[in-house]
Coordinates of C-alpha atoms and ligand atoms in Angstrom, one line a residue:
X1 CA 0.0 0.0 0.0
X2 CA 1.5 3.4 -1.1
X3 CA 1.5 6.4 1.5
X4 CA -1.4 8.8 0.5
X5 CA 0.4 12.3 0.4
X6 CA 0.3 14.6 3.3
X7 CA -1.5 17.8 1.5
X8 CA -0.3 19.7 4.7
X9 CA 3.0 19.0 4.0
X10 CA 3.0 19.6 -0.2
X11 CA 1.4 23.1 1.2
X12 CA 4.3 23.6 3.4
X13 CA 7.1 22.9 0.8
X14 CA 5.2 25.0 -1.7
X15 CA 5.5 27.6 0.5
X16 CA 9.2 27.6 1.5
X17 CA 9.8 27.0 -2.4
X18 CA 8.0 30.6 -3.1
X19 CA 10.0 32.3 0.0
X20 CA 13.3 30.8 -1.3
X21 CA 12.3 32.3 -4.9
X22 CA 11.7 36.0 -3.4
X23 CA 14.4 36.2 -1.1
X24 CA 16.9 37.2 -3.2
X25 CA 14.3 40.3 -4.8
X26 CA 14.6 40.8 -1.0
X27 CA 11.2 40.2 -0.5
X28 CA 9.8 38.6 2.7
X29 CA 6.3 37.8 3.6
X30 CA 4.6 39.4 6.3
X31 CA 2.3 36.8 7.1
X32 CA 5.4 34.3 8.7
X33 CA 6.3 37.6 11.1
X34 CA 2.6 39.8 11.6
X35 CA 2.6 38.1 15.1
X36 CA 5.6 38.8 16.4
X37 CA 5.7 42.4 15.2
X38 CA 2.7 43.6 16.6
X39 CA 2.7 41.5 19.8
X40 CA -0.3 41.3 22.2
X41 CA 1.6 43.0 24.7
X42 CA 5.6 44.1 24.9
X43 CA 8.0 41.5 24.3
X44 CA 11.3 42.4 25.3
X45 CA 14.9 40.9 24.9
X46 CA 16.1 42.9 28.0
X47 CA 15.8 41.4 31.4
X48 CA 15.4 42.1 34.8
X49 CA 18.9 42.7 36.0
X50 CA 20.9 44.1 39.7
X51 CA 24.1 45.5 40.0
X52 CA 25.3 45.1 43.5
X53 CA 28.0 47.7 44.4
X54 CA 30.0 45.9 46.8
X55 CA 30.7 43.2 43.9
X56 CA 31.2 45.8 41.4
X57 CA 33.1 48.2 43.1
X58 CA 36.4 46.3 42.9
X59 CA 36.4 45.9 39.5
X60 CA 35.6 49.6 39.0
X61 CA 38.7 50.6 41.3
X62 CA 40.8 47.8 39.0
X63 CA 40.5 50.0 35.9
X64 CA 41.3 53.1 37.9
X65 CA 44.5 51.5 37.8
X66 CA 44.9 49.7 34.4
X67 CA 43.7 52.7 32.5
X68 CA 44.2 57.0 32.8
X69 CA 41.0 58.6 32.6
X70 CA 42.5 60.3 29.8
X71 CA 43.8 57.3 28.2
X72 CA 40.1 55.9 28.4
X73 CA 38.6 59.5 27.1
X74 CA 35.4 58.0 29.9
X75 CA 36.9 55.2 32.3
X76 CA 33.3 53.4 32.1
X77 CA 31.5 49.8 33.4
X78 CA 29.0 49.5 31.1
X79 CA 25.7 47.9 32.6
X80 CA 25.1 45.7 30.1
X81 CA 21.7 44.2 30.1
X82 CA 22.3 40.5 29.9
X83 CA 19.4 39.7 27.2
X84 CA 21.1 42.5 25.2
X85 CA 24.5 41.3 24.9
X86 CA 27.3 43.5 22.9
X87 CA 24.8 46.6 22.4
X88 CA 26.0 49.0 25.2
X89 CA 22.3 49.1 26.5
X90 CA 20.6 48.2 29.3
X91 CA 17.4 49.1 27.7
X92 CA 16.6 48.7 24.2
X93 CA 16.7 52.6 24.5
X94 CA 18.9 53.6 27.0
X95 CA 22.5 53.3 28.1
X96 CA 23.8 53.2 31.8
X97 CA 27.6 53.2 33.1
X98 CA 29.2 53.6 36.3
X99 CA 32.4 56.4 35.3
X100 CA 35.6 56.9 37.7
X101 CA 37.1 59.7 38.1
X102 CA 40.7 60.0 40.1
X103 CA 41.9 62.8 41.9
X104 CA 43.7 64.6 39.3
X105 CA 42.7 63.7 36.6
X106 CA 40.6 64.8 33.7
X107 CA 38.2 63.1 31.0
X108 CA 38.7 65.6 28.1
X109 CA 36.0 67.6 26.5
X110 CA 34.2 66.5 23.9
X111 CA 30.6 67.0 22.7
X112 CA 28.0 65.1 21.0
X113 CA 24.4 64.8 20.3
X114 CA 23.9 62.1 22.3
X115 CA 22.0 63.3 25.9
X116 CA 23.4 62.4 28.9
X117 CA 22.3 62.7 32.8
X118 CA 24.5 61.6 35.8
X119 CA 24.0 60.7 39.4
X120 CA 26.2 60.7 42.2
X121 CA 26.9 57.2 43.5
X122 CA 30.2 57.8 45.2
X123 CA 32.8 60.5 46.9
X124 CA 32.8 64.1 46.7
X125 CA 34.6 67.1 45.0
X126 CA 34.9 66.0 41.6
X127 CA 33.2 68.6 38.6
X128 CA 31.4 68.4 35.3
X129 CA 32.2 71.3 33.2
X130 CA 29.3 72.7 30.5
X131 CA 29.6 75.3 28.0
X132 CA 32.1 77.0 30.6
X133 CA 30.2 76.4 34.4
X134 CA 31.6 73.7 36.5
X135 CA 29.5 72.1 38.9
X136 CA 30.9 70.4 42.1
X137 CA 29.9 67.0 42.7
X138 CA 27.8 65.5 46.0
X139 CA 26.4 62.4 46.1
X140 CA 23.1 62.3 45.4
X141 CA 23.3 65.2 42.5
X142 CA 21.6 64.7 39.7
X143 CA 23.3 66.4 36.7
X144 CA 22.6 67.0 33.1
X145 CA 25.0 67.0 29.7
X146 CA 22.6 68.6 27.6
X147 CA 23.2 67.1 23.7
X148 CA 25.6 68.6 21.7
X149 CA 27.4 71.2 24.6
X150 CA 31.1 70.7 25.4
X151 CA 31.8 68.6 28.3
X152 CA 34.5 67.7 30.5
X153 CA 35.3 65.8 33.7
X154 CA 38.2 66.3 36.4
X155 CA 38.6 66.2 39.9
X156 CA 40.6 67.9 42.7
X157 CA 38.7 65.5 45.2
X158 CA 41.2 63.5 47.6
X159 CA 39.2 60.2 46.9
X160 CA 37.6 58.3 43.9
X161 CA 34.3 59.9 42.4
X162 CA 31.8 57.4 41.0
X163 CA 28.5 58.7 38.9
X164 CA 26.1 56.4 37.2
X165 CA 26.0 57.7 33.4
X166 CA 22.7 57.4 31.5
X167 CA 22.4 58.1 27.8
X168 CA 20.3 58.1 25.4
X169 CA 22.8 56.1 23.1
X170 CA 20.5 53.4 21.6
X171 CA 17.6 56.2 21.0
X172 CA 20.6 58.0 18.6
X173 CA 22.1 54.9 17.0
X174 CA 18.2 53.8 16.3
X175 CA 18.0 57.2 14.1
X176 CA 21.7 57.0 13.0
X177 CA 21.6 60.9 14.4
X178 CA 25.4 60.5 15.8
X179 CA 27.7 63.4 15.7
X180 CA 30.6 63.7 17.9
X181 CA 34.0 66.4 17.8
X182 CA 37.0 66.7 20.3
X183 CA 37.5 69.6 21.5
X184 CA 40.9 71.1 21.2
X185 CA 41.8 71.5 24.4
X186 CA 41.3 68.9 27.5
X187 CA 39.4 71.2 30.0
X188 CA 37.4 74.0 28.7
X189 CA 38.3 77.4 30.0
X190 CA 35.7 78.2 32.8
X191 CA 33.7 81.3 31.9
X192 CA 31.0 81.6 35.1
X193 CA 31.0 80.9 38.6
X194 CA 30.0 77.9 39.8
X195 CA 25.9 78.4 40.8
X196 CA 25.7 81.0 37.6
X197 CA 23.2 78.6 36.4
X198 CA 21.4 77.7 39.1
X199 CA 21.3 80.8 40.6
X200 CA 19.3 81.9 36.7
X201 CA 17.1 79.2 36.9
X202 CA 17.0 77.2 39.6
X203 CA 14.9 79.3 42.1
X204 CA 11.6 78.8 40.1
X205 CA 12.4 82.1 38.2
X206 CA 14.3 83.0 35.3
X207 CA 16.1 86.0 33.3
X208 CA 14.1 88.2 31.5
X209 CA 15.2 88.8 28.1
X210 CA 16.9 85.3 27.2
X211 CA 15.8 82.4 25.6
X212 CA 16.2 78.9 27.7
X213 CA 20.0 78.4 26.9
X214 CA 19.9 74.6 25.3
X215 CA 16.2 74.3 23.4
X216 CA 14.1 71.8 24.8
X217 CA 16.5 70.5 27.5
X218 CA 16.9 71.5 30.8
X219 CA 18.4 75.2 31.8
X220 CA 19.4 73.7 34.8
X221 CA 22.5 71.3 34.8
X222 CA 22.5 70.2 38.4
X223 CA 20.3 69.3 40.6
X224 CA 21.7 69.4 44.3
X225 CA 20.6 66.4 46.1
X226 CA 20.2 68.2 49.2
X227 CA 17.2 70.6 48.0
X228 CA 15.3 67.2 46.0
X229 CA 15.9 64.7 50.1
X230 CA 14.4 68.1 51.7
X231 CA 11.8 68.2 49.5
X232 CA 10.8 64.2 49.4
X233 CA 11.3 64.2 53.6
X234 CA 8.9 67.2 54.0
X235 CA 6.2 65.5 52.2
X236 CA 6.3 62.1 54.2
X237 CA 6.3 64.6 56.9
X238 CA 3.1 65.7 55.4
X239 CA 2.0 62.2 54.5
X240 CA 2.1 62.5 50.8
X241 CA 2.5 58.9 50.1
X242 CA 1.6 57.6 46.9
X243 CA 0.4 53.6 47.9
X244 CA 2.7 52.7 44.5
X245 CA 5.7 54.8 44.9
X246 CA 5.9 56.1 48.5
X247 CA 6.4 59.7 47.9
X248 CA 8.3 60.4 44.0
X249 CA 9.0 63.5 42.3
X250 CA 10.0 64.2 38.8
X251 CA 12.8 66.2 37.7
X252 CA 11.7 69.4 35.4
X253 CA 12.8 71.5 33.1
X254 CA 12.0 74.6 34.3
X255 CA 11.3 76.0 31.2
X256 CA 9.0 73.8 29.8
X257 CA 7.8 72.0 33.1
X258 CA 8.6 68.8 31.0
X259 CA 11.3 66.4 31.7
X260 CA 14.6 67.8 31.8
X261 CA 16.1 65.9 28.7
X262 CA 13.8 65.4 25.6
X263 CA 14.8 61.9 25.6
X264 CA 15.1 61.3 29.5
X265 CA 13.1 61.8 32.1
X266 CA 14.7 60.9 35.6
X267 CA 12.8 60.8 39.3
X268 CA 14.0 60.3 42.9
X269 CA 11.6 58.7 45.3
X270 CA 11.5 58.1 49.0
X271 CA 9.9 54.8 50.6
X272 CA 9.4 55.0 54.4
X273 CA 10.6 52.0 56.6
X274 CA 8.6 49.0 56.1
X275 CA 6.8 50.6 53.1
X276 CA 5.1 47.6 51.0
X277 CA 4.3 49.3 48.1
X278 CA 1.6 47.9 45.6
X279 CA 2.2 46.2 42.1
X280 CA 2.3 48.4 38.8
X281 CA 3.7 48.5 35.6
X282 CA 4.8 50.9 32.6
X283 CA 6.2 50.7 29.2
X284 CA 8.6 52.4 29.8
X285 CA 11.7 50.1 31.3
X286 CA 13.4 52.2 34.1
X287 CA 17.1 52.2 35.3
X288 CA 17.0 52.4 39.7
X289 CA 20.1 53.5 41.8
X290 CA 19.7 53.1 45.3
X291 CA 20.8 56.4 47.2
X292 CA 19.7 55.3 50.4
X293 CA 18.2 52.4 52.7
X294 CA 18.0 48.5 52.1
X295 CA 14.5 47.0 50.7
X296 CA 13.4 44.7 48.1
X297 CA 12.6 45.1 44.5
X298 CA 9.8 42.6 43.2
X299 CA 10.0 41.9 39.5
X300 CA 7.8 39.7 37.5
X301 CA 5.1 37.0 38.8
X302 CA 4.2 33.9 39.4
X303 CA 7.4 31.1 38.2
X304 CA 9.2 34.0 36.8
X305 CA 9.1 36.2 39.8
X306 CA 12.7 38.0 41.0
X307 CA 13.3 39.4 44.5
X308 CA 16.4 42.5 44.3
X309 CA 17.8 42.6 47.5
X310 CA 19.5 46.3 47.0
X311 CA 21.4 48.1 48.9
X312 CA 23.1 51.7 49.0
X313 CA 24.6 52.2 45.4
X314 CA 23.1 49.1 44.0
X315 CA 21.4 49.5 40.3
X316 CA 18.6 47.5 38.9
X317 CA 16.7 47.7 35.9
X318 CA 12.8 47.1 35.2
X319 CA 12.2 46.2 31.7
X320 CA 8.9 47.5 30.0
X321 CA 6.0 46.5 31.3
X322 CA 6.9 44.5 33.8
X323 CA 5.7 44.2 37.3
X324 CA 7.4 45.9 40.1
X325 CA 6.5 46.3 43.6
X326 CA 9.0 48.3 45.9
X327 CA 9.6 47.3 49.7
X328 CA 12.0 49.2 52.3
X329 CA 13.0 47.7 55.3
X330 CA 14.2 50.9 56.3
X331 CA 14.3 53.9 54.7
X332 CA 14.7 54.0 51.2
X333 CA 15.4 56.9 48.8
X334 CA 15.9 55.5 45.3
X335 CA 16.6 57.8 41.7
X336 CA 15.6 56.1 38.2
X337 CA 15.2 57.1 35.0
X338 CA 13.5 56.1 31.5
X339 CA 12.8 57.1 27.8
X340 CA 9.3 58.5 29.3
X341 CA 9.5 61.8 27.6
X342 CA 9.7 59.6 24.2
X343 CA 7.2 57.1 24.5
X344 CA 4.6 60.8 25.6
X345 CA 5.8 62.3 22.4
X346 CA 4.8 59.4 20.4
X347 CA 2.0 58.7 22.8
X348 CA 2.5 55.2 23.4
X349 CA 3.4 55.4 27.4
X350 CA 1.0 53.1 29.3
X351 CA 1.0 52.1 33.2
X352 CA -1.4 49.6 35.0
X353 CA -1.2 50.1 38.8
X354 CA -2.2 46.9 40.1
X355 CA -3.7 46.1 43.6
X356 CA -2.3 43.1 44.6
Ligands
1HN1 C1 30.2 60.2 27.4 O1 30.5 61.3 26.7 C2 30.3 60.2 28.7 O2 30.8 62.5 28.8 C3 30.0 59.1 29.5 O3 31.0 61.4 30.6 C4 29.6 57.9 28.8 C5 29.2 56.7 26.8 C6 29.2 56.6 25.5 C7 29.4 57.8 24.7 C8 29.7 59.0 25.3 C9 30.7 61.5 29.4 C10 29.6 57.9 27.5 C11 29.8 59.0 26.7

């Protein structure tokens, strides 16, 4: 008895025949793909992923002594996200590094139209220098290197400086928008005094006759972590607290009361001790460092459920759309940031806040 033939499978081969015989008119049919690109709900490579400081910090202090900061132009750790391997991203849209910075030393100027934002993770006393104002470094600060100013690093501290570096790296490369020069000389001659700029615009009022200095992004370039911990500590004093986020505040641009870079938005966030914040998620995926406090981050559900234990200085990173649900065993103050101002423009941001 002969085998009857499987139509299924002359209907398959049929098929792979015809997609062999367009492929090289570069053709493809959508039918094979429609599903996976327009999925029911995000589907990202990137994973849930935590930095811990104290094993990290090491191997920081290692290059500090295998490589010059000028040798290295930025002496960075990339945190790579492990489902994104070899991309310099720790989102699909968003780049994060921890930079070093020695006393003495100096990461030469350059500028580029990438945006970048930095937060204090470590040590005192070294600066960031834009468009001829330095800034002092605290921990805690939140500064901003709006895109395409000159920039430079250097240090007269009397101890390593670490900041967490966030840019909007993979946003640029996605719209192969990438310019970058050198400037001539390593440290930019300083022009102002140091507060110039906040002094301008940081005191919720601003010149007169002058346009916001660097378009849509901030006018302010640092934000001292003293005034934002004053702020978040009077309003648990007032019992602001958000049952999600404890109480959280959003950088601005004072100009536009927007975020302060048109491609990152960044927040800091205080939980109380033994806050058990509820469950909620956004598109987009958001990059933590821990200022303050111990406490849990709980990623995910069910089987695929992840518990951060973070501590001071740790990072993590929330993909889009998944769950998270913050606890603090003791006080907790906590900075992230995301591509927020992006997904708004192109109004596809989305949250769920979730009771349980
Ligand atoms: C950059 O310019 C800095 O200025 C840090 O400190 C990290 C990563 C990629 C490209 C440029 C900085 C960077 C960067």
């Amino acid at each position: 008895m002969s085998a009857r033939p499987d139509p299924n499978a002359r209907v398959a081969a049929e098929r792979q025949a015809y997609y062999q015989a367009i492929q090289s008119l570069h053709l493809s049919p959508l039918w094979e793909q429609l599903h996976a690109l327009v999925p029911m709900q995000p589907a990202t490579p990137c994973v849930a992923a935590h930095w811990r400081y104290d094993a990290l910090r090491p191997h920081l202090m290692r290059a500090g002594e295998i490589i010059s900061a000028a040798e290295a132009v930025r002496r960075v750790l990339v945190l790579e996200n492990p489902g994104l391997p070899g991309l310099a991203s720790i989102t699909q849209s968003l780049y994060a590094g921890l930079q070093l910075i020695l006393p003495g030393e100096v990461a030469p100027a350059h500028r580029h139209t990438q945006s970048a934002l930095r937060f204090v993770v470590e040590g005192q006393g070294a600066y960031t220098a834009v468009n001829g104002e330095r800034t002092t470094m605290q921990p805690g600060d939140f500064i901003i290197t709006p895109a395409w100013t000159w920039h430079d690093h250097g240090s007269d501290a009397g101890a390593p400086v670490v900041w967490l570096d966030g840019l909007d790296i993979p946003i640029v490369r996605f719209f192969d928008a990438g310019f970058a020069e050198n400037a001539s000389t390593a440290s930019q001659a300083v022009t102002r005094p140091e507060g110039h700029n906040l002094a301008r615009y940081g005191a919720n009022m601003a010149p007169l006759r002058e346009a916001s200095p660097h378009g849509a992004t901030s006018p302010i370039f640092s934000y001292p972590y003293a005034r934002s911990r004053e702020a978040l500590a009077r309003l648990q004093r007032d019992g602001a607290l958000d049952a999600w986020d404890g109480v959280k505040l959003a950088y601005i641009n004072p100009a536009t009361g927007g975020a302060p870079t048109p491609t990152m938005a960044a927040f800091l966030q205080l939980l109380p001790a033994r806050f058990e914040g509820k469950p909620y998620r956004q598109t987009d995926g958001a990059v933590f460092s821990v200022v303050e406090g111990h406490g849990v981050a709980i990623l995910g559900e069910d089987a695929a459920q992840q518990r951060f234990e973070f501590a001071p200085r740790d990072h993590f990173v929330v993909p889009s759309w998944q769950r998270l649900q913050l606890q603090a065993r003791e006080e907790c103050v906590l900075f992230s940031f995301s591509d927020r101002p992006v997904q708004q423009a192109t109004a596809l941001w989305r949250e769920q806040r979730l009771d349980r």
